[in-house]
């Protein structure tokens, strides 16, 4: 044994679940969203939730700024990069027959572009991508519950992978197992996390080892 780490007891449960749902931005992709710059462009006060703030504005203004936000996100989509291990993980899950989906606060249109751009588009059919117009926003569990229902299952058969508190909270509320990906290794939300990894590379390795043990 070269790896002295004790096996994490949650891993077998994770590998037994046939539905995996991902956050997109900052999870499957490297974080390129400069949220401070986006807030400045849209006139959203520092520290405010961007979508939440836009929804408090008069309808016309809100619609105008949502349009501007869509433009910013489409521009960012062309610069998206896969996070380390993203393709390897998705391929390993695909080999296990896992069905995969996305719940994102981005739009489905932008998500399709980004996933294609980073080379994993073929693993995520359009119907398995729920954007901000398709479900109540995270931390609501709605997106996971909708995807699970569309697959004829429940959140208890799913794994939710994300880089932010809302991903973990929505996963937990839906009955999914939660994986927190945090390159800083600060792992700030252990109460909502079933497995913590520093990268998708690390997660891919666990999934691949799971295969080889069978
Ligand atoms: Mg994210």
PDB file of C-alpha atoms and ligand atoms in Angstrom:
ATOM      1  CA  UNK A   1       0.000   0.000   0.000  1.00  0.00           C
ATOM      2  CA  UNK A   2       1.478   3.306  -1.039  1.00  0.00           C
ATOM      3  CA  UNK A   3      -1.598   5.260  -0.008  1.00  0.00           C
ATOM      4  CA  UNK A   4      -1.677   5.416   3.797  1.00  0.00           C
ATOM      5  CA  UNK A   5      -5.008   7.199   3.914  1.00  0.00           C
ATOM      6  CA  UNK A   6      -7.759   5.209   5.530  1.00  0.00           C
ATOM      7  CA  UNK A   7     -10.609   4.585   3.098  1.00  0.00           C
ATOM      8  CA  UNK A   8     -13.457   7.011   3.676  1.00  0.00           C
ATOM      9  CA  UNK A   9     -16.497   5.045   4.880  1.00  0.00           C
ATOM     10  CA  UNK A  10     -18.853   7.109   2.709  1.00  0.00           C
ATOM     11  CA  UNK A  11     -17.152   6.142  -0.562  1.00  0.00           C
ATOM     12  CA  UNK A  12     -18.910   2.762  -1.041  1.00  0.00           C
ATOM     13  CA  UNK A  13     -22.285   4.490  -0.504  1.00  0.00           C
ATOM     14  CA  UNK A  14     -21.312   7.138  -3.023  1.00  0.00           C
ATOM     15  CA  UNK A  15     -20.325   4.570  -5.623  1.00  0.00           C
ATOM     16  CA  UNK A  16     -23.581   2.689  -5.090  1.00  0.00           C
ATOM     17  CA  UNK A  17     -25.596   5.713  -6.201  1.00  0.00           C
ATOM     18  CA  UNK A  18     -26.375   5.656  -9.938  1.00  0.00           C
ATOM     19  CA  UNK A  19     -27.245   9.351 -10.398  1.00  0.00           C
ATOM     20  CA  UNK A  20     -24.692  12.126 -10.037  1.00  0.00           C
ATOM     21  CA  UNK A  21     -25.570  15.800 -10.235  1.00  0.00           C
ATOM     22  CA  UNK A  22     -23.016  18.553 -10.583  1.00  0.00           C
ATOM     23  CA  UNK A  23     -22.816  22.243  -9.991  1.00  0.00           C
ATOM     24  CA  UNK A  24     -21.103  23.721 -13.045  1.00  0.00           C
ATOM     25  CA  UNK A  25     -19.276  26.988 -12.374  1.00  0.00           C
ATOM     26  CA  UNK A  26     -16.221  26.488 -10.176  1.00  0.00           C
ATOM     27  CA  UNK A  27     -16.912  22.730  -9.949  1.00  0.00           C
ATOM     28  CA  UNK A  28     -16.663  21.283 -13.472  1.00  0.00           C
ATOM     29  CA  UNK A  29     -14.941  24.503 -14.545  1.00  0.00           C
ATOM     30  CA  UNK A  30     -12.145  26.553 -13.091  1.00  0.00           C
ATOM     31  CA  UNK A  31     -13.650  29.613 -11.448  1.00  0.00           C
ATOM     32  CA  UNK A  32     -13.454  32.401 -14.042  1.00  0.00           C
ATOM     33  CA  UNK A  33     -16.449  34.344 -12.769  1.00  0.00           C
ATOM     34  CA  UNK A  34     -15.193  37.595 -11.324  1.00  0.00           C
ATOM     35  CA  UNK A  35     -18.273  38.168  -9.206  1.00  0.00           C
ATOM     36  CA  UNK A  36     -17.037  41.568  -7.980  1.00  0.00           C
ATOM     37  CA  UNK A  37     -16.734  42.784 -11.590  1.00  0.00           C
ATOM     38  CA  UNK A  38     -20.145  41.325 -12.487  1.00  0.00           C
ATOM     39  CA  UNK A  39     -21.728  43.052  -9.485  1.00  0.00           C
ATOM     40  CA  UNK A  40     -20.098  46.342 -10.515  1.00  0.00           C
ATOM     41  CA  UNK A  41     -21.344  45.995 -14.124  1.00  0.00           C
ATOM     42  CA  UNK A  42     -24.890  45.351 -12.923  1.00  0.00           C
ATOM     43  CA  UNK A  43     -24.881  47.854 -10.038  1.00  0.00           C
ATOM     44  CA  UNK A  44     -25.377  45.109  -7.443  1.00  0.00           C
ATOM     45  CA  UNK A  45     -24.014  46.090  -3.993  1.00  0.00           C
ATOM     46  CA  UNK A  46     -20.918  44.208  -2.805  1.00  0.00           C
ATOM     47  CA  UNK A  47     -21.717  40.987  -1.002  1.00  0.00           C
ATOM     48  CA  UNK A  48     -25.311  40.868  -2.335  1.00  0.00           C
ATOM     49  CA  UNK A  49     -26.623  37.758  -4.062  1.00  0.00           C
ATOM     50  CA  UNK A  50     -26.713  38.818  -7.733  1.00  0.00           C
ATOM     51  CA  UNK A  51     -29.888  37.004  -8.826  1.00  0.00           C
ATOM     52  CA  UNK A  52     -31.601  37.792  -5.539  1.00  0.00           C
ATOM     53  CA  UNK A  53     -30.827  41.497  -5.950  1.00  0.00           C
ATOM     54  CA  UNK A  54     -32.059  41.645  -9.562  1.00  0.00           C
ATOM     55  CA  UNK A  55     -35.351  40.131  -8.445  1.00  0.00           C
ATOM     56  CA  UNK A  56     -35.940  42.997  -6.012  1.00  0.00           C
ATOM     57  CA  UNK A  57     -35.799  45.626  -8.816  1.00  0.00           C
ATOM     58  CA  UNK A  58     -38.725  47.014 -10.831  1.00  0.00           C
ATOM     59  CA  UNK A  59     -39.638  44.640 -13.655  1.00  0.00           C
ATOM     60  CA  UNK A  60     -38.235  46.639 -16.609  1.00  0.00           C
ATOM     61  CA  UNK A  61     -34.910  47.299 -14.870  1.00  0.00           C
ATOM     62  CA  UNK A  62     -34.674  43.709 -13.693  1.00  0.00           C
ATOM     63  CA  UNK A  63     -35.270  42.421 -17.235  1.00  0.00           C
ATOM     64  CA  UNK A  64     -32.644  44.805 -18.675  1.00  0.00           C
ATOM     65  CA  UNK A  65     -30.021  43.712 -16.133  1.00  0.00           C
ATOM     66  CA  UNK A  66     -30.871  40.018 -16.587  1.00  0.00           C
ATOM     67  CA  UNK A  67     -30.194  40.553 -20.311  1.00  0.00           C
ATOM     68  CA  UNK A  68     -26.858  42.150 -19.509  1.00  0.00           C
ATOM     69  CA  UNK A  69     -25.993  39.302 -17.124  1.00  0.00           C
ATOM     70  CA  UNK A  70     -26.821  36.764 -19.868  1.00  0.00           C
ATOM     71  CA  UNK A  71     -24.424  38.593 -22.213  1.00  0.00           C
ATOM     72  CA  UNK A  72     -21.649  38.578 -19.603  1.00  0.00           C
ATOM     73  CA  UNK A  73     -22.157  34.858 -18.973  1.00  0.00           C
ATOM     74  CA  UNK A  74     -22.155  33.971 -22.671  1.00  0.00           C
ATOM     75  CA  UNK A  75     -18.888  35.858 -23.033  1.00  0.00           C
ATOM     76  CA  UNK A  76     -17.441  34.000 -20.018  1.00  0.00           C
ATOM     77  CA  UNK A  77     -18.611  30.650 -21.486  1.00  0.00           C
ATOM     78  CA  UNK A  78     -16.106  31.040 -24.319  1.00  0.00           C
ATOM     79  CA  UNK A  79     -13.295  31.331 -21.786  1.00  0.00           C
ATOM     80  CA  UNK A  80     -14.339  28.434 -19.541  1.00  0.00           C
ATOM     81  CA  UNK A  81     -11.747  25.798 -18.711  1.00  0.00           C
ATOM     82  CA  UNK A  82     -12.357  22.324 -17.351  1.00  0.00           C
ATOM     83  CA  UNK A  83     -11.264  21.948 -13.754  1.00  0.00           C
ATOM     84  CA  UNK A  84      -8.509  19.429 -13.062  1.00  0.00           C
ATOM     85  CA  UNK A  85      -9.923  15.931 -13.261  1.00  0.00           C
ATOM     86  CA  UNK A  86     -13.366  16.985 -14.584  1.00  0.00           C
ATOM     87  CA  UNK A  87     -13.152  14.994 -17.816  1.00  0.00           C
ATOM     88  CA  UNK A  88     -11.531  12.035 -16.097  1.00  0.00           C
ATOM     89  CA  UNK A  89     -14.280  11.910 -13.462  1.00  0.00           C
ATOM     90  CA  UNK A  90     -17.142  12.197 -15.938  1.00  0.00           C
ATOM     91  CA  UNK A  91     -15.604   9.442 -18.085  1.00  0.00           C
ATOM     92  CA  UNK A  92     -15.106   7.179 -15.060  1.00  0.00           C
ATOM     93  CA  UNK A  93     -18.721   7.679 -13.962  1.00  0.00           C
ATOM     94  CA  UNK A  94     -19.933   7.055 -17.497  1.00  0.00           C
ATOM     95  CA  UNK A  95     -18.057   3.739 -17.528  1.00  0.00           C
ATOM     96  CA  UNK A  96     -19.965   2.765 -14.376  1.00  0.00           C
ATOM     97  CA  UNK A  97     -23.247   3.527 -16.141  1.00  0.00           C
ATOM     98  CA  UNK A  98     -23.961   6.551 -13.935  1.00  0.00           C
ATOM     99  CA  UNK A  99     -26.462   9.086 -15.287  1.00  0.00           C
ATOM    100  CA  UNK A 100     -25.312  12.647 -14.892  1.00  0.00           C
ATOM    101  CA  UNK A 101     -27.010  16.005 -14.660  1.00  0.00           C
ATOM    102  CA  UNK A 102     -26.318  19.644 -13.882  1.00  0.00           C
ATOM    103  CA  UNK A 103     -28.091  22.054 -11.554  1.00  0.00           C
ATOM    104  CA  UNK A 104     -26.712  25.520 -12.108  1.00  0.00           C
ATOM    105  CA  UNK A 105     -27.586  29.098 -11.275  1.00  0.00           C
ATOM    106  CA  UNK A 106     -26.374  29.866 -14.792  1.00  0.00           C
ATOM    107  CA  UNK A 107     -28.809  29.463 -17.718  1.00  0.00           C
ATOM    108  CA  UNK A 108     -29.252  26.181 -19.577  1.00  0.00           C
ATOM    109  CA  UNK A 109     -28.171  27.901 -22.798  1.00  0.00           C
ATOM    110  CA  UNK A 110     -24.863  29.029 -21.257  1.00  0.00           C
ATOM    111  CA  UNK A 111     -24.372  25.667 -19.544  1.00  0.00           C
ATOM    112  CA  UNK A 112     -24.708  23.818 -22.868  1.00  0.00           C
ATOM    113  CA  UNK A 113     -22.059  26.075 -24.366  1.00  0.00           C
ATOM    114  CA  UNK A 114     -19.674  25.709 -21.448  1.00  0.00           C
ATOM    115  CA  UNK A 115     -20.002  21.908 -21.262  1.00  0.00           C
ATOM    116  CA  UNK A 116     -19.385  21.596 -24.985  1.00  0.00           C
ATOM    117  CA  UNK A 117     -16.437  23.970 -24.741  1.00  0.00           C
ATOM    118  CA  UNK A 118     -14.732  21.988 -21.954  1.00  0.00           C
ATOM    119  CA  UNK A 119     -15.269  18.671 -23.750  1.00  0.00           C
ATOM    120  CA  UNK A 120     -17.951  16.975 -21.624  1.00  0.00           C
ATOM    121  CA  UNK A 121     -21.051  18.011 -23.578  1.00  0.00           C
ATOM    122  CA  UNK A 122     -21.833  14.496 -24.783  1.00  0.00           C
ATOM    123  CA  UNK A 123     -22.298  13.249 -21.199  1.00  0.00           C
ATOM    124  CA  UNK A 124     -25.013  15.790 -20.369  1.00  0.00           C
ATOM    125  CA  UNK A 125     -28.118  15.705 -22.567  1.00  0.00           C
ATOM    126  CA  UNK A 126     -29.967  19.059 -22.628  1.00  0.00           C
ATOM    127  CA  UNK A 127     -32.820  17.545 -20.602  1.00  0.00           C
ATOM    128  CA  UNK A 128     -30.445  16.749 -17.743  1.00  0.00           C
ATOM    129  CA  UNK A 129     -29.308  20.364 -17.380  1.00  0.00           C
ATOM    130  CA  UNK A 130     -31.423  22.597 -15.181  1.00  0.00           C
ATOM    131  CA  UNK A 131     -30.574  26.280 -15.255  1.00  0.00           C
ATOM    132  CA  UNK A 132     -31.957  29.169 -13.290  1.00  0.00           C
ATOM    133  CA  UNK A 133     -35.141  29.351 -15.362  1.00  0.00           C
ATOM    134  CA  UNK A 134     -35.818  25.628 -15.023  1.00  0.00           C
ATOM    135  CA  UNK A 135     -35.964  25.126 -11.244  1.00  0.00           C
ATOM    136  CA  UNK A 136     -36.026  27.118  -8.024  1.00  0.00           C
ATOM    137  CA  UNK A 137     -32.479  28.312  -7.334  1.00  0.00           C
ATOM    138  CA  UNK A 138     -30.139  26.459  -5.002  1.00  0.00           C
ATOM    139  CA  UNK A 139     -30.108  26.106  -1.987  1.00  0.00           C
ATOM    140  CA  UNK A 140     -33.666  24.966  -2.776  1.00  0.00           C
ATOM    141  CA  UNK A 141     -33.566  21.212  -3.532  1.00  0.00           C
ATOM    142  CA  UNK A 142     -36.013  21.684  -6.436  1.00  0.00           C
ATOM    143  CA  UNK A 143     -33.460  21.144  -9.231  1.00  0.00           C
ATOM    144  CA  UNK A 144     -32.236  17.823  -7.820  1.00  0.00           C
ATOM    145  CA  UNK A 145     -35.779  16.641  -7.113  1.00  0.00           C
ATOM    146  CA  UNK A 146     -36.879  17.511 -10.663  1.00  0.00           C
ATOM    147  CA  UNK A 147     -33.934  15.709 -12.249  1.00  0.00           C
ATOM    148  CA  UNK A 148     -34.452  12.673 -10.033  1.00  0.00           C
ATOM    149  CA  UNK A 149     -38.157  12.575 -10.925  1.00  0.00           C
ATOM    150  CA  UNK A 150     -37.307  12.815 -14.632  1.00  0.00           C
ATOM    151  CA  UNK A 151     -35.057   9.766 -14.143  1.00  0.00           C
ATOM    152  CA  UNK A 152     -37.823   7.918 -12.305  1.00  0.00           C
ATOM    153  CA  UNK A 153     -36.011   8.013  -8.962  1.00  0.00           C
ATOM    154  CA  UNK A 154     -35.611  10.169  -5.842  1.00  0.00           C
ATOM    155  CA  UNK A 155     -32.866  12.352  -4.391  1.00  0.00           C
ATOM    156  CA  UNK A 156     -31.836   9.412  -2.203  1.00  0.00           C
ATOM    157  CA  UNK A 157     -30.309   7.698  -5.246  1.00  0.00           C
ATOM    158  CA  UNK A 158     -28.259  10.773  -6.103  1.00  0.00           C
ATOM    159  CA  UNK A 159     -24.907  12.362  -5.340  1.00  0.00           C
ATOM    160  CA  UNK A 160     -24.545  16.157  -5.481  1.00  0.00           C
ATOM    161  CA  UNK A 161     -21.090  17.581  -6.225  1.00  0.00           C
ATOM    162  CA  UNK A 162     -20.361  21.266  -5.750  1.00  0.00           C
ATOM    163  CA  UNK A 163     -17.938  23.933  -4.614  1.00  0.00           C
ATOM    164  CA  UNK A 164     -20.286  26.131  -2.609  1.00  0.00           C
ATOM    165  CA  UNK A 165     -22.542  26.016   0.445  1.00  0.00           C
ATOM    166  CA  UNK A 166     -25.757  26.225  -1.631  1.00  0.00           C
ATOM    167  CA  UNK A 167     -24.775  23.070  -3.571  1.00  0.00           C
ATOM    168  CA  UNK A 168     -24.279  21.144  -0.351  1.00  0.00           C
ATOM    169  CA  UNK A 169     -27.451  22.467   1.263  1.00  0.00           C
ATOM    170  CA  UNK A 170     -29.608  21.644  -1.741  1.00  0.00           C
ATOM    171  CA  UNK A 171     -28.060  18.175  -1.945  1.00  0.00           C
ATOM    172  CA  UNK A 172     -28.663  17.497   1.723  1.00  0.00           C
ATOM    173  CA  UNK A 173     -32.289  18.750   1.561  1.00  0.00           C
ATOM    174  CA  UNK A 174     -32.950  16.498  -1.442  1.00  0.00           C
ATOM    175  CA  UNK A 175     -31.602  13.399   0.341  1.00  0.00           C
ATOM    176  CA  UNK A 176     -28.515  13.208  -1.900  1.00  0.00           C
ATOM    177  CA  UNK A 177     -25.019  12.421  -0.656  1.00  0.00           C
ATOM    178  CA  UNK A 178     -22.909  15.582  -0.910  1.00  0.00           C
ATOM    179  CA  UNK A 179     -19.356  16.009  -2.158  1.00  0.00           C
ATOM    180  CA  UNK A 180     -17.605  19.300  -1.462  1.00  0.00           C
ATOM    181  CA  UNK A 181     -14.807  20.167  -3.886  1.00  0.00           C
ATOM    182  CA  UNK A 182     -12.574  22.820  -2.361  1.00  0.00           C
ATOM    183  CA  UNK A 183      -9.133  23.505  -3.793  1.00  0.00           C
ATOM    184  CA  UNK A 184      -8.264  25.601  -0.719  1.00  0.00           C
ATOM    185  CA  UNK A 185      -8.947  22.583   1.509  1.00  0.00           C
ATOM    186  CA  UNK A 186     -10.658  24.884   4.004  1.00  0.00           C
ATOM    187  CA  UNK A 187     -13.817  22.694   3.836  1.00  0.00           C
ATOM    188  CA  UNK A 188     -15.948  25.284   5.564  1.00  0.00           C
ATOM    189  CA  UNK A 189     -19.259  23.416   5.656  1.00  0.00           C
ATOM    190  CA  UNK A 190     -18.601  19.976   7.209  1.00  0.00           C
ATOM    191  CA  UNK A 191     -22.148  19.824   8.581  1.00  0.00           C
ATOM    192  CA  UNK A 192     -23.499  19.660   5.008  1.00  0.00           C
ATOM    193  CA  UNK A 193     -20.677  17.542   3.546  1.00  0.00           C
ATOM    194  CA  UNK A 194     -20.515  13.748   3.233  1.00  0.00           C
ATOM    195  CA  UNK A 195     -17.190  13.669   1.390  1.00  0.00           C
ATOM    196  CA  UNK A 196     -14.633  16.470   1.030  1.00  0.00           C
ATOM    197  CA  UNK A 197     -12.072  16.464  -1.783  1.00  0.00           C
ATOM    198  CA  UNK A 198      -9.541  19.032  -2.954  1.00  0.00           C
ATOM    199  CA  UNK A 199     -10.183  18.369  -6.640  1.00  0.00           C
ATOM    200  CA  UNK A 200     -12.212  16.340  -9.111  1.00  0.00           C
ATOM    201  CA  UNK A 201      -8.934  14.551  -9.844  1.00  0.00           C
ATOM    202  CA  UNK A 202      -9.030  13.156  -6.313  1.00  0.00           C
ATOM    203  CA  UNK A 203     -12.688  12.188  -6.719  1.00  0.00           C
ATOM    204  CA  UNK A 204     -11.988  10.559 -10.099  1.00  0.00           C
ATOM    205  CA  UNK A 205      -9.309   8.443  -8.462  1.00  0.00           C
ATOM    206  CA  UNK A 206     -11.760   7.216  -5.809  1.00  0.00           C
ATOM    207  CA  UNK A 207     -14.312   6.350  -8.481  1.00  0.00           C
ATOM    208  CA  UNK A 208     -11.716   4.514 -10.586  1.00  0.00           C
ATOM    209  CA  UNK A 209     -10.426   2.575  -7.594  1.00  0.00           C
ATOM    210  CA  UNK A 210     -14.023   1.656  -6.820  1.00  0.00           C
ATOM    211  CA  UNK A 211     -14.245   0.118 -10.268  1.00  0.00           C
ATOM    212  CA  UNK A 212     -11.022  -1.863  -9.905  1.00  0.00           C
ATOM    213  CA  UNK A 213     -12.144  -3.352  -6.576  1.00  0.00           C
ATOM    214  CA  UNK A 214     -15.211  -4.940  -8.179  1.00  0.00           C
TER     215      UNK A 214
HETATM  216 MG1  LIG B   1     -20.130  26.781  -8.151  1.00  0.00          MG
END
